[in-house]
């Protein structure tokens, strides 16, 4: 059966490629100017922003889609050379790209080019006069760092690749472009270091990108759902980032980065769970600090996922776990509350989610107000009203803060979602339920794969060497090998870089 | 998941797979069982049984080494001829089911006594079976990775146990061998029970990569680790409770931990039992896996989630027949213990004996 499946799949793929080629229709231009213009107008459904400028008293025409075109560029690239008198005809301008295929002209019009046609001439000249609107490469708001580079990706794929190339001046950096989305024709690029990235991963990425058969692709998040391994897992299997330095670091570990036109987010695959907990800041501070911060972050994972569940398990099943001195305050704060702890927790978690969701879309002054009203006023009032115990408020607030500690927004949402099943489990079975919940998560993480690479590496499968950059951050010169999880072709990353120390010592003696 | 298929285990994973299977339900009651049989000399019985197991492991190794690319069930089919081998495998499946059910029962009883007295058995059993089915329904490699990860909890357990060393009184171990060797020999029986699960070393031997000698080292090292772990538990509890006290506490480890109160948490026995559940889950999943593997070998099927589902559900429903019924439980466990001798010692040694008269398969000599 497997053989047949493969057989048919291959067939299909081959078919698609052939049909792709044949889909590029050819329409030879005619010698008649008005026929040509008519064809183009019809091809573009007589859209009214298509501007036809009649030149040479009706013997020639310049066509372009007005919103896509920069008027200054039109003036400079097309009319200036003629006005200066350097060339006699627009057809002779050297920067022109020529064709006799009207279909190609239509496509280039859509790309923002201007098309020049002449009567009694089949030549079609195309000029790149696209207007580009870029914001500056400022630091992404959701991935700020204290030290380190402060630029970020923008919506233009070329600028993004430029930012990466500027950081890796090496011939091995390879870019591959794909057109994804049948109607939107979105430019998607994958970047990797040839000879470093695992060819199998690259191949997988290419295959999956080519397999996308969708009318539109609007963002990397869209692409992500098409290409990731387990779409039904709550955990993100590709790292989202808007930081060039993060992309570069991952490329140098042998991973593949994916960009798409119109979005500042790049996707990195294969990703592991612990990658989401590494921030560029870790490598810019002293390594003690980096280690400490990272440990705090990983602790935040446990707190965000497990703290409310643990608290509920303790107060509803295992009160005896609380030490004697603490029993009275805890008990007295809970006694007043009418609802069981689960309801309290769920209500509080939902309130926090509401505040968060409301805060995102609002302009920042209003967002702050919402934060104050939500956080302080509701928090205080809800305790005074006797709806929720003050310890529960502490627990949930701590949980919410912890969930925002993760450097990746994707994982942060996942964590907040995972709290709910754990709360339910611990409310029904106490510690036993909690353990089962954590077991499920652990098993799931171990099973998960990102592009054929185990997701929970280097903990499962265990690789002690790679733990240097997982829970702790060793000094950089000690991390001589690349992590194994991305299957880099070349493990050695750093050679002897502190030889000078020995030399100095020998000089002294 | 394609890239993980057919990956062989490393020696480290093999090691952890063995110890995670062996360390399981037994650890809570082990000191008590040893004590009822051999009084304060129980630890001697434990060491002796550990030595016996290590010797047995060498025989296992001799058997498995002969057919390096056949797992135990295929090996039976080769050595005992196809149909006899399949029949024996069927018995093994029944045995594994028995052990699995016994684990479920003991775990359910322990949870019901210590943590959740009002929760019905079917819920506890269902949760455990569900988690373990989820563990088993993928590849052995993933299981091994998981077990390796969970072994970190062993440090917690050892740490908690060693905390009590400060209150131990070595003279509780005296006098040594006062009642003669009869009690110690009786204790060996209990000791061996706690080691049961070593059969996994034989069954999955073929799925591990590496030199035979290295594998033998791994197996023996695993047994020594398990022995040391058990020994630490037994010695600590034997020296914590006096000889008379220990006869009264059926789960000495938990009672011992219960007596401590830390400033941050009281009742660390509850945390101990929570971590212990992880070990129960790993042992149970191994038996689930072994039974599933047996079925794939008997019916020539591929390892698939459907088989795991069937096996898991049958384990579950079988366990419901006994539930919390103590009389039946004791009877059942005595059967399983006897079965343990037959299936973990008798049959493998018999197969080894028969294999002496059989030629090695020709394929191996070529490669």
Coordinates of C-alpha atoms in Angstrom, one line a residue, chain A residues 65-429:
Chain A
X65 CA -0.9 50.9 -12.0
X66 CA -0.8 54.3 -10.3
X67 CA -0.9 53.3 -6.6
X68 CA 2.0 50.9 -7.1
X69 CA 4.3 53.4 -8.8
X70 CA 6.5 56.1 -7.6
X71 CA 6.0 59.2 -9.9
X72 CA 9.5 60.4 -9.2
X73 CA 11.0 57.2 -10.4
X74 CA 8.9 57.3 -13.5
X75 CA 10.2 60.8 -14.2
X76 CA 13.8 59.8 -13.4
X77 CA 14.0 56.4 -15.1
X78 CA 11.9 57.0 -18.2
X79 CA 11.6 60.7 -19.1
X80 CA 14.9 62.1 -17.8
X81 CA 17.1 60.1 -20.2
X82 CA 15.1 61.3 -23.1
X83 CA 14.9 64.9 -22.0
X84 CA 18.7 64.9 -21.5
X85 CA 18.9 63.5 -24.9
X86 CA 21.0 60.5 -24.0
X87 CA 18.7 58.2 -25.9
X88 CA 16.3 58.7 -28.8
X89 CA 13.5 56.4 -27.8
X90 CA 12.2 55.0 -24.6
X91 CA 12.8 51.5 -26.0
X92 CA 16.5 52.3 -26.0
X93 CA 16.8 53.1 -22.3
X94 CA 19.3 50.4 -21.1
X95 CA 17.5 49.7 -17.8
X96 CA 14.4 48.5 -19.7
X97 CA 13.5 44.8 -19.6
X98 CA 12.1 43.7 -22.9
X99 CA 9.6 41.1 -23.9
X100 CA 7.1 40.3 -26.5
X101 CA 4.8 38.5 -24.2
X102 CA 1.8 40.5 -23.0
X103 CA 1.1 38.1 -20.2
X104 CA 4.5 38.9 -18.7
X105 CA 3.7 42.6 -19.1
X106 CA 0.6 42.1 -17.1
X107 CA 2.4 40.4 -14.3
X108 CA 5.1 43.0 -14.2
X109 CA 2.4 45.7 -14.1
X110 CA 1.1 44.0 -11.0
X111 CA 4.6 44.0 -9.5
X112 CA 4.6 47.8 -9.9
X113 CA 6.5 48.2 -13.1
X114 CA 5.7 50.6 -15.9
X115 CA 5.1 49.2 -19.4
X116 CA 6.0 51.1 -22.5
X117 CA 4.4 50.2 -25.9
X118 CA 4.8 51.6 -29.3
X119 CA 2.7 51.4 -32.4
X120 CA 4.1 49.3 -35.2
X121 CA 6.5 47.7 -32.8
X122 CA 6.1 44.3 -31.0
X123 CA 8.7 45.2 -28.3
X124 CA 7.3 45.8 -24.8
X125 CA 9.7 47.6 -22.4
X126 CA 9.2 47.3 -18.7
X127 CA 10.7 49.6 -16.1
X128 CA 11.0 49.0 -12.4
X129 CA 9.4 52.1 -10.8
X130 CA 7.8 50.4 -7.8
X131 CA 7.2 52.6 -4.9
X132 CA 8.2 51.1 -1.6
X133 CA 7.0 52.2 1.8
X134 CA 9.1 51.0 4.6
X135 CA 9.0 51.7 8.2
X136 CA 12.4 52.0 9.8
X137 CA 14.1 48.9 11.1
X138 CA 13.3 49.7 14.7
X139 CA 13.3 47.4 17.6
X140 CA 10.3 45.1 17.8
X141 CA 8.0 46.0 20.6
X142 CA 7.5 42.4 21.8
X143 CA 11.1 41.4 21.9
X144 CA 13.0 44.2 23.5
X145 CA 16.4 43.7 24.9
X146 CA 18.4 45.8 27.3
X147 CA 21.7 45.4 25.6
X148 CA 22.5 44.2 22.1
X149 CA 21.2 45.3 18.7
X150 CA 18.1 47.3 18.5
X151 CA 16.9 46.7 15.0
X152 CA 14.1 44.5 13.9
X153 CA 12.6 43.1 10.8
X154 CA 10.1 45.1 8.7
X155 CA 7.4 44.2 6.3
X156 CA 9.7 44.1 3.3
X157 CA 11.3 40.8 2.7
X158 CA 14.3 42.3 0.9
X159 CA 15.1 44.6 3.8
X160 CA 14.9 41.6 6.1
X161 CA 17.2 39.5 4.1
X162 CA 19.5 42.5 3.9
X163 CA 19.6 42.7 7.7
X164 CA 20.6 39.0 7.9
X165 CA 23.2 39.2 5.1
X166 CA 24.8 42.2 6.7
X167 CA 25.4 40.1 9.8
X168 CA 26.6 37.0 7.9
X169 CA 29.0 38.0 5.3
X170 CA 29.6 34.5 4.0
X171 CA 29.1 32.8 0.8
X172 CA 27.4 29.9 2.4
X173 CA 24.3 31.8 3.3
X174 CA 21.7 30.7 0.8
X175 CA 18.4 32.2 0.0
X176 CA 15.6 30.3 -1.8
X177 CA 12.4 32.1 -3.0
X178 CA 9.0 30.5 -3.3
X179 CA 5.8 31.9 -4.5
X180 CA 3.1 30.8 -2.2
X181 CA -0.6 31.5 -2.4
X182 CA -2.3 31.1 -5.8
X183 CA -4.0 34.5 -5.8
X184 CA -1.8 36.5 -3.5
X185 CA 1.5 35.3 -5.0
X186 CA 3.3 36.0 -1.7
X187 CA 7.0 35.9 -1.8
X188 CA 8.4 33.5 0.7
X189 CA 12.1 33.0 1.3
X190 CA 14.0 30.4 3.2
X191 CA 17.5 31.2 4.5
X192 CA 20.0 28.7 5.6
X193 CA 23.7 28.1 5.8
X194 CA 24.7 25.6 3.1
X195 CA 27.0 23.0 4.6
X196 CA 25.7 23.7 8.1
X197 CA 22.0 23.2 7.9
X198 CA 20.8 19.6 7.6
X199 CA 19.9 19.1 4.0
X200 CA 17.1 16.8 5.1
X201 CA 15.5 19.6 7.1
X202 CA 15.9 22.0 4.2
X203 CA 14.3 19.5 1.8
X204 CA 11.4 18.9 4.2
X205 CA 10.9 22.7 4.4
X206 CA 10.9 23.0 0.6
X207 CA 8.6 20.1 0.1
X208 CA 6.1 21.4 2.6
X209 CA 6.2 24.9 1.2
X210 CA 5.6 23.6 -2.3
X211 CA 2.8 21.5 -1.1
X212 CA 0.8 24.5 0.1
X213 CA -2.2 24.8 -2.2
X214 CA -4.0 27.9 -0.9
X215 CA -5.4 31.0 -2.4
X216 CA -3.8 33.3 0.1
X217 CA -0.9 33.2 2.5
X218 CA -1.0 36.3 4.6
X219 CA 1.5 35.8 7.4
X220 CA 4.1 33.4 8.7
X221 CA 1.5 32.2 11.1
X222 CA -0.5 31.0 8.1
X223 CA 2.5 29.3 6.6
X224 CA 3.4 27.8 10.0
X225 CA 0.1 25.9 10.2
X226 CA 0.7 24.5 6.8
X227 CA 4.3 23.3 7.4
X228 CA 4.5 22.3 11.1
X229 CA 4.6 18.7 12.1
X230 CA 1.8 18.4 14.6
X231 CA -0.8 21.0 14.0
X232 CA -2.9 19.7 16.9
X233 CA -0.2 20.2 19.5
X234 CA -0.6 23.2 21.8
X235 CA 3.1 23.9 21.6
X236 CA 4.5 26.0 18.8
X237 CA 7.0 24.0 16.7
X238 CA 8.6 26.9 15.0
X239 CA 10.2 29.9 16.7
X240 CA 8.7 33.3 15.8
X241 CA 11.1 36.2 16.0
X242 CA 11.4 39.7 14.7
X243 CA 15.0 40.1 15.7
X244 CA 17.8 39.8 13.1
X245 CA 20.3 38.8 15.8
X246 CA 18.2 35.9 16.9
X247 CA 17.7 34.7 13.3
X248 CA 21.4 34.9 12.7
X249 CA 22.3 33.0 15.8
X250 CA 19.9 30.3 14.8
X251 CA 21.1 30.2 11.3
X252 CA 24.6 29.7 12.6
X253 CA 23.3 26.7 14.6
X254 CA 22.3 25.1 11.4
X255 CA 18.6 26.0 11.4
X256 CA 16.4 27.3 8.6
X257 CA 14.7 30.7 8.7
X258 CA 11.6 31.4 6.8
X259 CA 10.5 34.9 5.8
X260 CA 7.4 36.0 4.0
X261 CA 6.6 39.2 2.3
X262 CA 4.5 41.6 4.3
X263 CA 5.4 40.4 7.7
X264 CA 8.2 41.2 10.0
X265 CA 8.1 37.8 11.7
X266 CA 10.4 35.2 10.7
X267 CA 9.9 31.5 11.5
X268 CA 12.8 29.3 12.6
X269 CA 12.8 25.6 12.3
X270 CA 13.6 23.1 13.6
X271 CA 12.7 24.5 17.0
X272 CA 13.1 23.0 20.4
X273 CA 11.2 23.7 23.5
X274 CA 14.2 25.3 25.2
X275 CA 14.9 27.7 22.3
X276 CA 11.8 29.5 23.4
X277 CA 13.5 30.2 26.7
X278 CA 16.7 31.6 25.3
X279 CA 16.7 35.4 24.8
X280 CA 19.4 37.4 23.1
X281 CA 19.9 39.2 26.4
X282 CA 21.3 36.0 27.9
X283 CA 24.4 36.3 25.7
X284 CA 24.9 40.0 26.3
X285 CA 25.2 39.8 30.0
X286 CA 27.7 38.1 32.2
X287 CA 27.2 34.4 32.1
X288 CA 26.3 34.2 35.8
X289 CA 23.5 36.7 35.2
X290 CA 22.5 34.9 32.0
X291 CA 22.3 31.6 33.9
X292 CA 20.3 33.1 36.7
X293 CA 17.8 34.8 34.4
X294 CA 17.4 31.7 32.4
X295 CA 16.7 29.6 35.5
X296 CA 14.1 32.2 36.6
X297 CA 12.5 31.9 33.2
X298 CA 12.4 28.1 33.3
X299 CA 10.9 28.3 36.8
X300 CA 8.3 30.6 35.4
X301 CA 7.3 27.7 33.1
X302 CA 6.5 25.5 36.1
X303 CA 4.8 28.4 37.9
X304 CA 2.7 29.5 35.0
X305 CA 1.5 26.0 34.2
X306 CA 1.4 24.4 37.6
X307 CA 1.0 27.0 40.4
X308 CA -2.8 27.4 40.4
X309 CA -3.3 23.7 40.0
X310 CA -0.9 23.0 42.9
X311 CA -2.6 25.5 45.1
X312 CA -6.0 24.1 44.4
X313 CA -4.8 20.6 45.0
X314 CA -3.4 21.6 48.3
X315 CA -6.4 23.6 49.6
X316 CA -9.0 21.2 48.4
X317 CA -7.3 17.9 49.0
X318 CA -4.1 18.0 50.9
X319 CA -4.3 20.6 53.6
X320 CA -1.9 18.7 55.7
X321 CA 0.9 19.6 53.3
X322 CA 0.8 23.2 54.6
X323 CA 3.1 23.7 57.6
X324 CA 1.4 24.3 60.9
X325 CA 2.1 28.0 61.2
X326 CA 0.6 28.7 57.8
X327 CA -2.6 26.7 58.2
X328 CA -4.5 29.4 60.2
X329 CA -3.9 32.3 57.8
X330 CA -4.7 30.2 54.7
X331 CA -7.7 28.6 56.2
X332 CA -9.1 31.8 57.5
X333 CA -8.8 33.5 54.1
X334 CA -10.6 30.6 52.4
X335 CA -13.3 30.1 55.0
X336 CA -15.0 33.3 54.1
X337 CA -15.4 32.4 50.4
X338 CA -18.6 30.9 49.2
X339 CA -17.2 29.2 46.1
X340 CA -14.9 26.2 45.8
X341 CA -11.3 27.0 44.9
X342 CA -11.7 25.8 41.3
X343 CA -14.4 28.3 40.6
X344 CA -12.3 31.0 42.3
X345 CA -9.3 30.1 40.2
X346 CA -11.2 29.9 36.9
X347 CA -12.9 33.2 37.5
X348 CA -9.6 34.9 38.3
X349 CA -7.8 33.4 35.3
X350 CA -10.6 34.5 33.1
X351 CA -10.6 38.0 34.5
X352 CA -6.9 38.3 33.8
X353 CA -7.3 37.0 30.3
X354 CA -10.0 39.6 29.7
X355 CA -7.8 42.4 31.0
X356 CA -5.0 41.2 28.8
X357 CA -7.1 40.9 25.7
X358 CA -8.7 44.3 26.3
X359 CA -5.3 45.9 26.8
X360 CA -3.8 44.7 23.6
X361 CA -6.1 46.3 21.1
X362 CA -6.5 49.6 22.9
X363 CA -4.3 52.6 22.5
X364 CA -1.7 52.6 25.2
X365 CA -3.1 55.3 27.5
X366 CA -6.4 53.6 27.6
X367 CA -4.7 50.2 28.0
X368 CA -3.0 51.5 31.1
X369 CA -6.3 52.6 32.5
X370 CA -7.7 49.2 31.9
X371 CA -4.7 47.7 33.6
X372 CA -5.2 49.8 36.6
X373 CA -9.0 49.3 36.8
X374 CA -8.7 45.6 36.1
X375 CA -5.7 44.9 38.2
X376 CA -6.1 47.1 41.2
X377 CA -9.7 47.8 41.4
X378 CA -11.2 44.5 40.5
X379 CA -8.5 42.6 42.4
X380 CA -9.1 44.6 45.6
X381 CA -12.8 44.7 45.3
X382 CA -13.2 41.1 44.5
X383 CA -11.4 40.1 47.7
X384 CA -13.4 42.6 49.8
X385 CA -16.6 41.4 48.4
X386 CA -15.7 37.9 49.6
X387 CA -15.9 36.4 46.1
X388 CA -12.3 35.3 45.9
X389 CA -9.7 34.7 48.6
X390 CA -6.7 37.0 48.7
X391 CA -4.3 34.0 48.5
X392 CA -6.0 33.0 45.3
X393 CA -5.4 36.5 43.9
X394 CA -1.8 36.2 44.8
X395 CA -1.5 32.8 43.1
X396 CA -3.2 33.9 39.9
X397 CA -1.4 37.1 39.7
X398 CA 1.9 35.3 40.0
X399 CA 0.8 32.8 37.4
X400 CA -0.1 35.6 35.0
X401 CA 3.2 37.4 35.5
X402 CA 5.1 34.1 35.0
X403 CA 3.4 33.4 31.8
X404 CA 4.6 36.7 30.4
X405 CA 8.2 36.0 31.3
X406 CA 8.7 33.6 28.3
X407 CA 10.5 35.5 25.6
X408 CA 8.1 34.1 23.0
X409 CA 4.6 35.3 22.8
X410 CA 3.5 32.0 21.1
X411 CA 4.6 29.9 24.0
X412 CA 3.2 32.3 26.6
X413 CA -0.3 31.8 25.2
X414 CA 0.2 28.1 25.2
X415 CA 1.2 28.1 28.8
X416 CA -1.9 30.1 29.8
X417 CA -4.0 27.6 28.0
X418 CA -2.4 24.6 29.6
X419 CA -3.3 25.9 33.1
X420 CA -6.9 25.1 32.5
X421 CA -6.8 21.3 32.1
X422 CA -4.3 21.2 35.0
X423 CA -6.7 23.2 37.2
X424 CA -9.5 20.8 36.4
X425 CA -7.4 17.7 37.0
X426 CA -6.1 18.9 40.3
X427 CA -9.5 20.0 41.4
X428 CA -10.8 16.5 40.8
X429 CA -7.9 14.3 41.9

